Amino acid sequence: MADTFSTRTIDVTTGSSETVHDLTDACTTFLREVAQGRDGLLNVFTPHATAGLALIETGAGSDADLLAALHQLLPADNRWQHRHGSPGHGRDHVLPAIVPPHATLPVIGGALQLGTWQSVVLVDTNRDNTQRQVRFSFLG
């Protein structure tokens, strides 16, 4: 049986443009406060029907490449049956099937175990919803 379960929700302003928002520092801060050197799992979850979470390299163009790939895979046009909000908004509701709204990551000695260039990011293509929530949960 695990020794502890801690959870916290943060608010993220994504703005009115498509974005890849880096959550890595927020994950690290949360773990510093709650993990206290323990091994365990960090679950990151966003309770939204039009946002997802990914592990990618940021700052070297990969975030822009991800948004470009999503534009090719999920064009923002009128092909979608779900048709309210901005033109092409139906694709935002398909996004979580491709970029899931959750990630579970290993924590060793209280530290998030990511690859050298990996970052935890919130992917939000929905320009109509400028405020998001992300829940961090540590089990360890």
mmCIF file of N, CA and C in Angstrom:
data_model
loop_
_atom_site.group_PDB
_atom_site.id
_atom_site.type_symbol
_atom_site.label_atom_id
_atom_site.label_comp_id
_atom_site.label_asym_id
_atom_site.label_seq_id
_atom_site.Cartn_x
_atom_site.Cartn_y
_atom_site.Cartn_z
ATOM 1 N N MET A 1 0.851 -1.188 0.000
ATOM 2 C CA MET A 1 0.000 0.000 0.000
ATOM 3 C C MET A 1 0.889 1.241 0.000
ATOM 4 N N ALA A 2 0.492 2.211 -0.778
ATOM 5 C CA ALA A 2 1.270 3.436 -0.866
ATOM 6 C C ALA A 2 1.182 4.217 0.437
ATOM 7 N N ASP A 3 2.239 4.964 0.711
ATOM 8 C CA ASP A 3 2.291 5.769 1.926
ATOM 9 C C ASP A 3 1.466 7.040 1.835
ATOM 10 N N THR A 4 1.356 7.605 0.633
ATOM 11 C CA THR A 4 0.730 8.915 0.533
ATOM 12 C C THR A 4 0.053 9.115 -0.809
ATOM 13 N N PHE A 5 -0.994 9.915 -0.785
ATOM 14 C CA PHE A 5 -1.629 10.391 -2.007
ATOM 15 C C PHE A 5 -1.851 11.884 -1.822
ATOM 16 N N SER A 6 -1.322 12.676 -2.735
ATOM 17 C CA SER A 6 -1.489 14.130 -2.682
ATOM 18 C C SER A 6 -1.948 14.607 -4.039
ATOM 19 N N THR A 7 -2.810 15.611 -4.036
ATOM 20 C CA THR A 7 -3.313 16.129 -5.298
ATOM 21 C C THR A 7 -3.496 17.639 -5.211
ATOM 22 N N ARG A 8 -3.366 18.279 -6.354
ATOM 23 C CA ARG A 8 -3.521 19.744 -6.428
ATOM 24 C C ARG A 8 -3.956 20.104 -7.840
ATOM 25 N N THR A 9 -4.796 21.098 -7.937
ATOM 26 C CA THR A 9 -5.227 21.616 -9.237
ATOM 27 C C THR A 9 -4.643 23.001 -9.434
ATOM 28 N N ILE A 10 -4.107 23.237 -10.630
ATOM 29 C CA ILE A 10 -3.609 24.569 -10.972
ATOM 30 C C ILE A 10 -4.436 25.118 -12.126
ATOM 31 N N ASP A 11 -4.487 26.427 -12.218
ATOM 32 C CA ASP A 11 -5.142 27.103 -13.330
ATOM 33 C C ASP A 11 -4.077 27.534 -14.323
ATOM 34 N N VAL A 12 -4.375 27.350 -15.600
ATOM 35 C CA VAL A 12 -3.450 27.715 -16.670
ATOM 36 C C VAL A 12 -4.197 28.604 -17.652
ATOM 37 N N THR A 13 -3.631 29.757 -17.955
ATOM 38 C CA THR A 13 -4.184 30.629 -18.980
ATOM 39 C C THR A 13 -3.504 30.280 -20.295
ATOM 40 N N THR A 14 -4.286 29.779 -21.245
ATOM 41 C CA THR A 14 -3.718 29.391 -22.533
ATOM 42 C C THR A 14 -3.905 30.471 -23.590
ATOM 43 N N GLY A 15 -4.797 31.401 -23.343
ATOM 44 C CA GLY A 15 -4.983 32.506 -24.268
ATOM 45 C C GLY A 15 -5.890 32.152 -25.429
ATOM 46 N N SER A 16 -5.990 33.048 -26.384
ATOM 47 C CA SER A 16 -6.925 32.888 -27.490
ATOM 48 C C SER A 16 -6.268 32.355 -28.757
ATOM 49 N N SER A 17 -5.071 31.795 -28.622
ATOM 50 C CA SER A 17 -4.428 31.149 -29.773
ATOM 51 C C SER A 17 -4.035 29.725 -29.374
ATOM 52 N N GLU A 18 -3.850 28.881 -30.357
ATOM 53 C CA GLU A 18 -3.441 27.510 -30.085
ATOM 54 C C GLU A 18 -2.092 27.533 -29.385
ATOM 55 N N THR A 19 -1.933 26.624 -28.421
ATOM 56 C CA THR A 19 -0.711 26.696 -27.636
ATOM 57 C C THR A 19 -0.243 25.336 -27.148
ATOM 58 N N VAL A 20 1.032 25.270 -26.908
ATOM 59 C CA VAL A 20 1.674 24.167 -26.199
ATOM 60 C C VAL A 20 2.298 24.809 -24.969
ATOM 61 N N HIS A 21 1.722 24.538 -23.802
ATOM 62 C CA HIS A 21 2.116 25.202 -22.558
ATOM 63 C C HIS A 21 2.941 24.236 -21.708
ATOM 64 N N ASP A 22 4.165 24.604 -21.390
ATOM 65 C CA ASP A 22 5.069 23.743 -20.629
ATOM 66 C C ASP A 22 4.656 23.697 -19.156
ATOM 67 N N LEU A 23 4.422 22.480 -18.666
ATOM 68 C CA LEU A 23 4.021 22.251 -17.272
ATOM 69 C C LEU A 23 5.136 21.646 -16.427
ATOM 70 N N THR A 24 6.302 21.442 -16.992
ATOM 71 C CA THR A 24 7.366 20.712 -16.309
ATOM 72 C C THR A 24 7.753 21.365 -14.982
ATOM 73 N N ASP A 25 7.923 22.669 -14.969
ATOM 74 C CA ASP A 25 8.288 23.357 -13.721
ATOM 75 C C ASP A 25 7.192 23.215 -12.668
ATOM 76 N N ALA A 26 5.933 23.292 -13.094
ATOM 77 C CA ALA A 26 4.829 23.130 -12.148
ATOM 78 C C ALA A 26 4.813 21.713 -11.574
ATOM 79 N N CYS A 27 5.116 20.713 -12.409
ATOM 80 C CA CYS A 27 5.221 19.326 -11.923
ATOM 81 C C CYS A 27 6.331 19.205 -10.888
ATOM 82 N N THR A 28 7.474 19.788 -11.191
ATOM 83 C CA THR A 28 8.636 19.727 -10.300
ATOM 84 C C THR A 28 8.338 20.413 -8.966
ATOM 85 N N THR A 29 7.709 21.568 -9.022
ATOM 86 C CA THR A 29 7.345 22.293 -7.796
ATOM 87 C C THR A 29 6.389 21.470 -6.944
ATOM 88 N N PHE A 30 5.372 20.890 -7.564
ATOM 89 C CA PHE A 30 4.417 20.054 -6.844
ATOM 90 C C PHE A 30 5.126 18.878 -6.178
ATOM 91 N N LEU A 31 5.993 18.195 -6.907
ATOM 92 C CA LEU A 31 6.701 17.036 -6.343
ATOM 93 C C LEU A 31 7.643 17.440 -5.210
ATOM 94 N N ARG A 32 8.295 18.586 -5.341
ATOM 95 C CA ARG A 32 9.188 19.066 -4.282
ATOM 96 C C ARG A 32 8.415 19.232 -2.976
ATOM 97 N N GLU A 33 7.165 19.677 -3.079
ATOM 98 C CA GLU A 33 6.343 19.924 -1.899
ATOM 99 C C GLU A 33 5.728 18.657 -1.312
ATOM 100 N N VAL A 34 5.404 17.668 -2.157
ATOM 101 C CA VAL A 34 4.634 16.528 -1.642
ATOM 102 C C VAL A 34 5.374 15.190 -1.636
ATOM 103 N N ALA A 35 6.314 14.978 -2.533
ATOM 104 C CA ALA A 35 6.952 13.657 -2.644
ATOM 105 C C ALA A 35 7.944 13.396 -1.516
ATOM 106 N N GLN A 36 8.621 14.427 -1.063
ATOM 107 C CA GLN A 36 9.553 14.331 0.064
ATOM 108 C C GLN A 36 10.531 13.160 -0.084
ATOM 109 N N GLY A 37 11.115 13.052 -1.288
ATOM 110 C CA GLY A 37 12.154 12.055 -1.540
ATOM 111 C C GLY A 37 11.652 10.657 -1.833
ATOM 112 N N ARG A 38 10.347 10.466 -1.891
ATOM 113 C CA ARG A 38 9.797 9.126 -2.123
ATOM 114 C C ARG A 38 9.726 8.776 -3.609
ATOM 115 N N ASP A 39 9.714 7.490 -3.876
ATOM 116 C CA ASP A 39 9.434 6.972 -5.207
ATOM 117 C C ASP A 39 7.922 6.883 -5.360
ATOM 118 N N GLY A 40 7.449 6.981 -6.585
ATOM 119 C CA GLY A 40 6.020 6.849 -6.823
ATOM 120 C C GLY A 40 5.666 7.204 -8.246
ATOM 121 N N LEU A 41 4.420 7.640 -8.408
ATOM 122 C CA LEU A 41 3.903 8.010 -9.723
ATOM 123 C C LEU A 41 3.247 9.385 -9.647
ATOM 124 N N LEU A 42 3.498 10.179 -10.675
ATOM 125 C CA LEU A 42 2.820 11.453 -10.840
ATOM 126 C C LEU A 42 1.820 11.293 -11.967
ATOM 127 N N ASN A 43 0.562 11.550 -11.672
ATOM 128 C CA ASN A 43 -0.457 11.578 -12.708
ATOM 129 C C ASN A 43 -0.796 13.040 -12.974
ATOM 130 N N VAL A 44 -0.827 13.394 -14.251
ATOM 131 C CA VAL A 44 -1.187 14.742 -14.683
ATOM 132 C C VAL A 44 -2.449 14.585 -15.526
ATOM 133 N N PHE A 45 -3.483 15.371 -15.212
ATOM 134 C CA PHE A 45 -4.772 15.227 -15.880
ATOM 135 C C PHE A 45 -5.379 16.601 -16.123
ATOM 136 N N THR A 46 -5.952 16.791 -17.297
ATOM 137 C CA THR A 46 -6.686 18.013 -17.579
ATOM 138 C C THR A 46 -8.145 17.648 -17.868
ATOM 139 N N PRO A 47 -9.076 18.180 -17.066
ATOM 140 C CA PRO A 47 -10.484 17.785 -17.179
ATOM 141 C C PRO A 47 -11.240 18.589 -18.245
ATOM 142 N N HIS A 48 -10.747 18.523 -19.463
ATOM 143 C CA HIS A 48 -11.359 19.292 -20.546
ATOM 144 C C HIS A 48 -11.561 18.405 -21.768
ATOM 145 N N ALA A 49 -12.639 18.634 -22.490
ATOM 146 C CA ALA A 49 -12.968 17.848 -23.679
ATOM 147 C C ALA A 49 -12.207 18.313 -24.916
ATOM 148 N N THR A 50 -11.394 19.360 -24.775
ATOM 149 C CA THR A 50 -10.710 19.915 -25.947
ATOM 150 C C THR A 50 -9.250 20.247 -25.660
ATOM 151 N N ALA A 51 -8.618 19.494 -24.777
ATOM 152 C CA ALA A 51 -7.197 19.717 -24.480
ATOM 153 C C ALA A 51 -6.551 18.370 -24.175
ATOM 154 N N GLY A 52 -5.244 18.314 -24.287
ATOM 155 C CA GLY A 52 -4.530 17.081 -24.005
ATOM 156 C C GLY A 52 -3.168 17.363 -23.394
ATOM 157 N N LEU A 53 -2.480 16.291 -23.030
ATOM 158 C CA LEU A 53 -1.144 16.380 -22.442
ATOM 159 C C LEU A 53 -0.184 15.539 -23.268
ATOM 160 N N ALA A 54 1.045 16.028 -23.391
ATOM 161 C CA ALA A 54 2.046 15.315 -24.181
ATOM 162 C C ALA A 54 3.417 15.466 -23.536
ATOM 163 N N LEU A 55 4.315 14.580 -23.915
ATOM 164 C CA LEU A 55 5.726 14.679 -23.553
ATOM 165 C C LEU A 55 6.494 14.968 -24.825
ATOM 166 N N ILE A 56 7.075 16.157 -24.921
ATOM 167 C CA ILE A 56 7.842 16.529 -26.113
ATOM 168 C C ILE A 56 9.003 17.420 -25.702
ATOM 169 N N GLU A 57 9.900 17.630 -26.631
ATOM 170 C CA GLU A 57 10.946 18.630 -26.472
ATOM 171 C C GLU A 57 10.323 19.995 -26.741
ATOM 172 N N THR A 58 10.663 20.969 -25.921
ATOM 173 C CA THR A 58 10.162 22.328 -26.149
ATOM 174 C C THR A 58 11.339 23.261 -26.407
ATOM 175 N N GLY A 59 11.035 24.395 -26.999
ATOM 176 C CA GLY A 59 12.047 25.433 -27.180
ATOM 177 C C GLY A 59 12.928 25.254 -28.391
ATOM 178 N N ALA A 60 12.802 24.136 -29.123
ATOM 179 C CA ALA A 60 13.628 23.924 -30.310
ATOM 180 C C ALA A 60 12.757 23.796 -31.558
ATOM 181 N N GLY A 61 11.504 24.232 -31.440
ATOM 182 C CA GLY A 61 10.593 24.170 -32.569
ATOM 183 C C GLY A 61 9.642 22.996 -32.553
ATOM 184 N N SER A 62 9.853 22.032 -31.660
ATOM 185 C CA SER A 62 8.983 20.860 -31.623
ATOM 186 C C SER A 62 7.558 21.207 -31.229
ATOM 187 N N ASP A 63 7.388 22.219 -30.378
ATOM 188 C CA ASP A 63 6.040 22.623 -29.994
ATOM 189 C C ASP A 63 5.291 23.179 -31.211
ATOM 190 N N ALA A 64 5.949 23.987 -32.017
ATOM 191 C CA ALA A 64 5.332 24.496 -33.248
ATOM 192 C C ALA A 64 5.099 23.362 -34.237
ATOM 193 N N ASP A 65 6.041 22.410 -34.294
ATOM 194 C CA ASP A 65 5.874 21.256 -35.177
ATOM 195 C C ASP A 65 4.669 20.419 -34.761
ATOM 196 N N LEU A 66 4.444 20.267 -33.450
ATOM 197 C CA LEU A 66 3.288 19.519 -32.971
ATOM 198 C C LEU A 66 1.996 20.198 -33.411
ATOM 199 N N LEU A 67 1.908 21.502 -33.232
ATOM 200 C CA LEU A 67 0.706 22.220 -33.664
ATOM 201 C C LEU A 67 0.515 22.119 -35.177
ATOM 202 N N ALA A 68 1.600 22.182 -35.950
ATOM 203 C CA ALA A 68 1.511 22.048 -37.410
ATOM 204 C C ALA A 68 1.024 20.647 -37.791
ATOM 205 N N ALA A 69 1.528 19.626 -37.108
ATOM 206 C CA ALA A 69 1.092 18.256 -37.386
ATOM 207 C C ALA A 69 -0.386 18.088 -37.059
ATOM 208 N N LEU A 70 -0.825 18.692 -35.952
ATOM 209 C CA LEU A 70 -2.237 18.608 -35.590
ATOM 210 C C LEU A 70 -3.113 19.329 -36.615
ATOM 211 N N HIS A 71 -2.589 20.425 -37.198
ATOM 212 C CA HIS A 71 -3.328 21.127 -38.248
ATOM 213 C C HIS A 71 -3.514 20.233 -39.465
ATOM 214 N N GLN A 72 -2.486 19.441 -39.790
ATOM 215 C CA GLN A 72 -2.593 18.539 -40.942
ATOM 216 C C GLN A 72 -3.524 17.374 -40.632
ATOM 217 N N LEU A 73 -3.409 16.829 -39.442
ATOM 218 C CA LEU A 73 -4.215 15.680 -39.045
ATOM 219 C C LEU A 73 -5.660 16.063 -38.743
ATOM 220 N N LEU A 74 -5.831 17.211 -38.094
ATOM 221 C CA LEU A 74 -7.153 17.691 -37.673
ATOM 222 C C LEU A 74 -7.349 19.124 -38.193
ATOM 223 N N PRO A 75 -7.647 19.297 -39.468
ATOM 224 C CA PRO A 75 -7.781 20.646 -40.022
ATOM 225 C C PRO A 75 -8.922 21.421 -39.355
ATOM 226 N N ALA A 76 -8.712 22.711 -39.190
ATOM 227 C CA ALA A 76 -9.731 23.586 -38.590
ATOM 228 C C ALA A 76 -10.631 24.113 -39.703
ATOM 229 N N ASP A 77 -11.467 23.207 -40.237
ATOM 230 C CA ASP A 77 -12.390 23.608 -41.290
ATOM 231 C C ASP A 77 -13.792 23.103 -40.951
ATOM 232 N N ASN A 78 -14.673 23.136 -41.909
ATOM 233 C CA ASN A 78 -16.072 22.809 -41.644
ATOM 234 C C ASN A 78 -16.434 21.347 -41.896
ATOM 235 N N ARG A 79 -15.472 20.431 -41.931
ATOM 236 C CA ARG A 79 -15.781 19.012 -42.151
ATOM 237 C C ARG A 79 -16.383 18.336 -40.913
ATOM 238 N N TRP A 80 -16.267 18.982 -39.763
ATOM 239 C CA TRP A 80 -16.662 18.350 -38.502
ATOM 240 C C TRP A 80 -18.153 18.480 -38.243
ATOM 241 N N GLN A 81 -18.765 17.436 -37.725
ATOM 242 C CA GLN A 81 -20.192 17.457 -37.395
ATOM 243 C C GLN A 81 -20.464 18.300 -36.154
ATOM 244 N N HIS A 82 -19.505 18.351 -35.241
ATOM 245 C CA HIS A 82 -19.615 19.168 -34.028
ATOM 246 C C HIS A 82 -19.312 20.605 -34.441
ATOM 247 N N ARG A 83 -20.338 21.478 -34.479
ATOM 248 C CA ARG A 83 -20.158 22.787 -35.111
ATOM 249 C C ARG A 83 -20.639 23.955 -34.276
ATOM 250 N N HIS A 84 -20.060 24.169 -33.141
ATOM 251 C CA HIS A 84 -20.331 25.426 -32.435
ATOM 252 C C HIS A 84 -18.985 26.077 -32.187
ATOM 253 N N GLY A 85 -18.977 27.306 -31.787
ATOM 254 C CA GLY A 85 -17.723 28.005 -31.515
ATOM 255 C C GLY A 85 -17.029 28.438 -32.783
ATOM 256 N N SER A 86 -15.717 28.557 -32.705
ATOM 257 C CA SER A 86 -14.908 28.995 -33.845
ATOM 258 C C SER A 86 -15.005 27.999 -34.989
ATOM 259 N N PRO A 87 -14.783 28.452 -36.219
ATOM 260 C CA PRO A 87 -14.794 27.523 -37.356
ATOM 261 C C PRO A 87 -13.787 26.383 -37.128
ATOM 262 N N GLY A 88 -14.258 25.158 -37.370
ATOM 263 C CA GLY A 88 -13.387 24.002 -37.189
ATOM 264 C C GLY A 88 -13.285 23.506 -35.769
ATOM 265 N N HIS A 89 -14.089 24.056 -34.867
ATOM 266 C CA HIS A 89 -13.999 23.697 -33.447
ATOM 267 C C HIS A 89 -14.236 22.211 -33.189
ATOM 268 N N GLY A 90 -14.941 21.541 -34.077
ATOM 269 C CA GLY A 90 -15.165 20.108 -33.915
ATOM 270 C C GLY A 90 -13.872 19.326 -33.784
ATOM 271 N N ARG A 91 -12.834 19.769 -34.453
ATOM 272 C CA ARG A 91 -11.538 19.074 -34.357
ATOM 273 C C ARG A 91 -10.952 19.159 -32.949
ATOM 274 N N ASP A 92 -11.277 20.244 -32.223
ATOM 275 C CA ASP A 92 -10.787 20.374 -30.853
ATOM 276 C C ASP A 92 -11.332 19.250 -29.972
ATOM 277 N N HIS A 93 -12.536 18.790 -30.296
ATOM 278 C CA HIS A 93 -13.147 17.711 -29.519
ATOM 279 C C HIS A 93 -12.586 16.336 -29.897
ATOM 280 N N VAL A 94 -11.919 16.237 -31.022
ATOM 281 C CA VAL A 94 -11.263 14.996 -31.439
ATOM 282 C C VAL A 94 -9.840 14.931 -30.859
ATOM 283 N N LEU A 95 -9.259 16.078 -30.588
ATOM 284 C CA LEU A 95 -7.880 16.159 -30.091
ATOM 285 C C LEU A 95 -7.566 15.193 -28.947
ATOM 286 N N PRO A 96 -8.394 15.085 -27.890
ATOM 287 C CA PRO A 96 -8.024 14.215 -26.773
ATOM 288 C C PRO A 96 -7.937 12.726 -27.126
ATOM 289 N N ALA A 97 -8.495 12.326 -28.264
ATOM 290 C CA ALA A 97 -8.331 10.945 -28.715
ATOM 291 C C ALA A 97 -6.936 10.718 -29.287
ATOM 292 N N ILE A 98 -6.275 11.801 -29.705
ATOM 293 C CA ILE A 98 -4.930 11.725 -30.284
ATOM 294 C C ILE A 98 -3.880 12.145 -29.258
ATOM 295 N N VAL A 99 -4.163 13.224 -28.550
ATOM 296 C CA VAL A 99 -3.303 13.732 -27.478
ATOM 297 C C VAL A 99 -4.122 13.586 -26.193
ATOM 298 N N PRO A 100 -3.912 12.502 -25.438
ATOM 299 C CA PRO A 100 -4.801 12.195 -24.311
ATOM 300 C C PRO A 100 -4.745 13.254 -23.208
ATOM 301 N N PRO A 101 -5.816 13.338 -22.417
ATOM 302 C CA PRO A 101 -5.876 14.343 -21.358
ATOM 303 C C PRO A 101 -5.176 13.910 -20.075
ATOM 304 N N HIS A 102 -4.324 12.896 -20.154
ATOM 305 C CA HIS A 102 -3.660 12.382 -18.956
ATOM 306 C C HIS A 102 -2.273 11.834 -19.296
ATOM 307 N N ALA A 103 -1.417 11.807 -18.287
ATOM 308 C CA ALA A 103 -0.100 11.175 -18.391
ATOM 309 C C ALA A 103 0.290 10.704 -16.997
ATOM 310 N N THR A 104 0.869 9.531 -16.914
ATOM 311 C CA THR A 104 1.373 9.017 -15.643
ATOM 312 C C THR A 104 2.871 8.818 -15.786
ATOM 313 N N LEU A 105 3.629 9.422 -14.875
ATOM 314 C CA LEU A 105 5.080 9.511 -15.010
ATOM 315 C C LEU A 105 5.771 8.991 -13.762
ATOM 316 N N PRO A 106 6.949 8.357 -13.909
ATOM 317 C CA PRO A 106 7.672 7.847 -12.758
ATOM 318 C C PRO A 106 8.357 8.957 -11.953
ATOM 319 N N VAL A 107 8.360 8.745 -10.653
ATOM 320 C CA VAL A 107 9.045 9.647 -9.726
ATOM 321 C C VAL A 107 10.001 8.779 -8.909
ATOM 322 N N ILE A 108 11.275 9.126 -8.925
ATOM 323 C CA ILE A 108 12.293 8.384 -8.182
ATOM 324 C C ILE A 108 13.003 9.348 -7.243
ATOM 325 N N GLY A 109 13.031 8.998 -5.974
ATOM 326 C CA GLY A 109 13.679 9.867 -4.996
ATOM 327 C C GLY A 109 13.059 11.254 -4.945
ATOM 328 N N GLY A 110 11.770 11.337 -5.241
ATOM 329 C CA GLY A 110 11.072 12.616 -5.206
ATOM 330 C C GLY A 110 11.211 13.451 -6.458
ATOM 331 N N ALA A 111 11.943 12.944 -7.463
ATOM 332 C CA ALA A 111 12.194 13.716 -8.686
ATOM 333 C C ALA A 111 11.513 13.078 -9.888
ATOM 334 N N LEU A 112 10.924 13.899 -10.717
ATOM 335 C CA LEU A 112 10.295 13.455 -11.948
ATOM 336 C C LEU A 112 11.360 12.873 -12.871
ATOM 337 N N GLN A 113 11.100 11.704 -13.422
ATOM 338 C CA GLN A 113 12.071 11.026 -14.273
ATOM 339 C C GLN A 113 11.679 11.194 -15.737
ATOM 340 N N LEU A 114 12.208 12.238 -16.355
ATOM 341 C CA LEU A 114 11.985 12.506 -17.769
ATOM 342 C C LEU A 114 13.276 12.278 -18.534
ATOM 343 N N GLY A 115 13.156 12.033 -19.826
ATOM 344 C CA GLY A 115 14.328 11.954 -20.684
ATOM 345 C C GLY A 115 14.982 13.316 -20.815
ATOM 346 N N THR A 116 16.180 13.336 -21.346
ATOM 347 C CA THR A 116 16.983 14.553 -21.416
ATOM 348 C C THR A 116 16.224 15.740 -21.993
ATOM 349 N N TRP A 117 15.486 15.551 -23.059
ATOM 350 C CA TRP A 117 14.827 16.670 -23.722
ATOM 351 C C TRP A 117 13.314 16.662 -23.539
ATOM 352 N N GLN A 118 12.799 15.788 -22.695
ATOM 353 C CA GLN A 118 11.351 15.708 -22.530
ATOM 354 C C GLN A 118 10.818 16.784 -21.584
ATOM 355 N N SER A 119 9.668 17.314 -21.960
ATOM 356 C CA SER A 119 8.909 18.231 -21.118
ATOM 357 C C SER A 119 7.463 17.755 -21.100
ATOM 358 N N VAL A 120 6.772 18.077 -20.008
ATOM 359 C CA VAL A 120 5.347 17.781 -19.889
ATOM 360 C C VAL A 120 4.605 19.029 -20.349
ATOM 361 N N VAL A 121 3.725 18.874 -21.346
ATOM 362 C CA VAL A 121 3.046 20.042 -21.900
ATOM 363 C C VAL A 121 1.539 19.843 -21.991
ATOM 364 N N LEU A 122 0.824 20.943 -21.848
ATOM 365 C CA LEU A 122 -0.608 21.009 -22.103
ATOM 366 C C LEU A 122 -0.772 21.461 -23.551
ATOM 367 N N VAL A 123 -1.531 20.705 -24.324
ATOM 368 C CA VAL A 123 -1.784 21.037 -25.726
ATOM 369 C C VAL A 123 -3.225 21.523 -25.826
ATOM 370 N N ASP A 124 -3.384 22.768 -26.266
ATOM 371 C CA ASP A 124 -4.710 23.367 -26.322
ATOM 372 C C ASP A 124 -4.899 24.028 -27.684
ATOM 373 N N THR A 125 -5.772 23.452 -28.507
ATOM 374 C CA THR A 125 -6.066 24.040 -29.816
ATOM 375 C C THR A 125 -7.375 24.818 -29.818
ATOM 376 N N ASN A 126 -8.059 24.833 -28.687
ATOM 377 C CA ASN A 126 -9.368 25.484 -28.579
ATOM 378 C C ASN A 126 -9.193 26.960 -28.244
ATOM 379 N N ARG A 127 -9.346 27.799 -29.243
ATOM 380 C CA ARG A 127 -9.167 29.243 -29.045
ATOM 381 C C ARG A 127 -10.306 29.873 -28.270
ATOM 382 N N ASP A 128 -11.425 29.145 -28.126
ATOM 383 C CA ASP A 128 -12.600 29.689 -27.439
ATOM 384 C C ASP A 128 -12.523 29.551 -25.917
ATOM 385 N N ASN A 129 -11.629 28.726 -25.420
ATOM 386 C CA ASN A 129 -11.517 28.495 -23.981
ATOM 387 C C ASN A 129 -10.117 28.921 -23.540
ATOM 388 N N THR A 130 -10.015 30.064 -22.911
ATOM 389 C CA THR A 130 -8.699 30.631 -22.580
ATOM 390 C C THR A 130 -8.180 30.213 -21.210
ATOM 391 N N GLN A 131 -9.021 29.550 -20.421
ATOM 392 C CA GLN A 131 -8.631 29.127 -19.067
ATOM 393 C C GLN A 131 -8.741 27.608 -18.954
ATOM 394 N N ARG A 132 -7.715 26.973 -18.428
ATOM 395 C CA ARG A 132 -7.686 25.521 -18.264
ATOM 396 C C ARG A 132 -7.297 25.176 -16.840
ATOM 397 N N GLN A 133 -7.631 23.964 -16.453
ATOM 398 C CA GLN A 133 -7.171 23.423 -15.172
ATOM 399 C C GLN A 133 -6.348 22.178 -15.452
ATOM 400 N N VAL A 134 -5.361 21.966 -14.607
ATOM 401 C CA VAL A 134 -4.535 20.756 -14.653
ATOM 402 C C VAL A 134 -4.426 20.230 -13.239
ATOM 403 N N ARG A 135 -4.682 18.946 -13.077
ATOM 404 C CA ARG A 135 -4.589 18.308 -11.753
ATOM 405 C C ARG A 135 -3.337 17.440 -11.717
ATOM 406 N N PHE A 136 -2.534 17.662 -10.660
ATOM 407 C CA PHE A 136 -1.381 16.825 -10.375
ATOM 408 C C PHE A 136 -1.755 15.917 -9.210
ATOM 409 N N SER A 137 -1.453 14.631 -9.322
ATOM 410 C CA SER A 137 -1.681 13.687 -8.241
ATOM 411 C C SER A 137 -0.436 12.833 -8.072
ATOM 412 N N PHE A 138 0.067 12.778 -6.835
ATOM 413 C CA PHE A 138 1.247 11.950 -6.544
ATOM 414 C C PHE A 138 0.825 10.794 -5.652
ATOM 415 N N LEU A 139 1.224 9.613 -6.047
ATOM 416 C CA LEU A 139 1.013 8.410 -5.274
ATOM 417 C C LEU A 139 2.373 7.803 -5.014
ATOM 418 N N GLY A 140 2.752 7.723 -3.754
ATOM 419 C CA GLY A 140 4.094 7.211 -3.459
ATOM 420 C C GLY A 140 4.274 6.859 -2.007
#
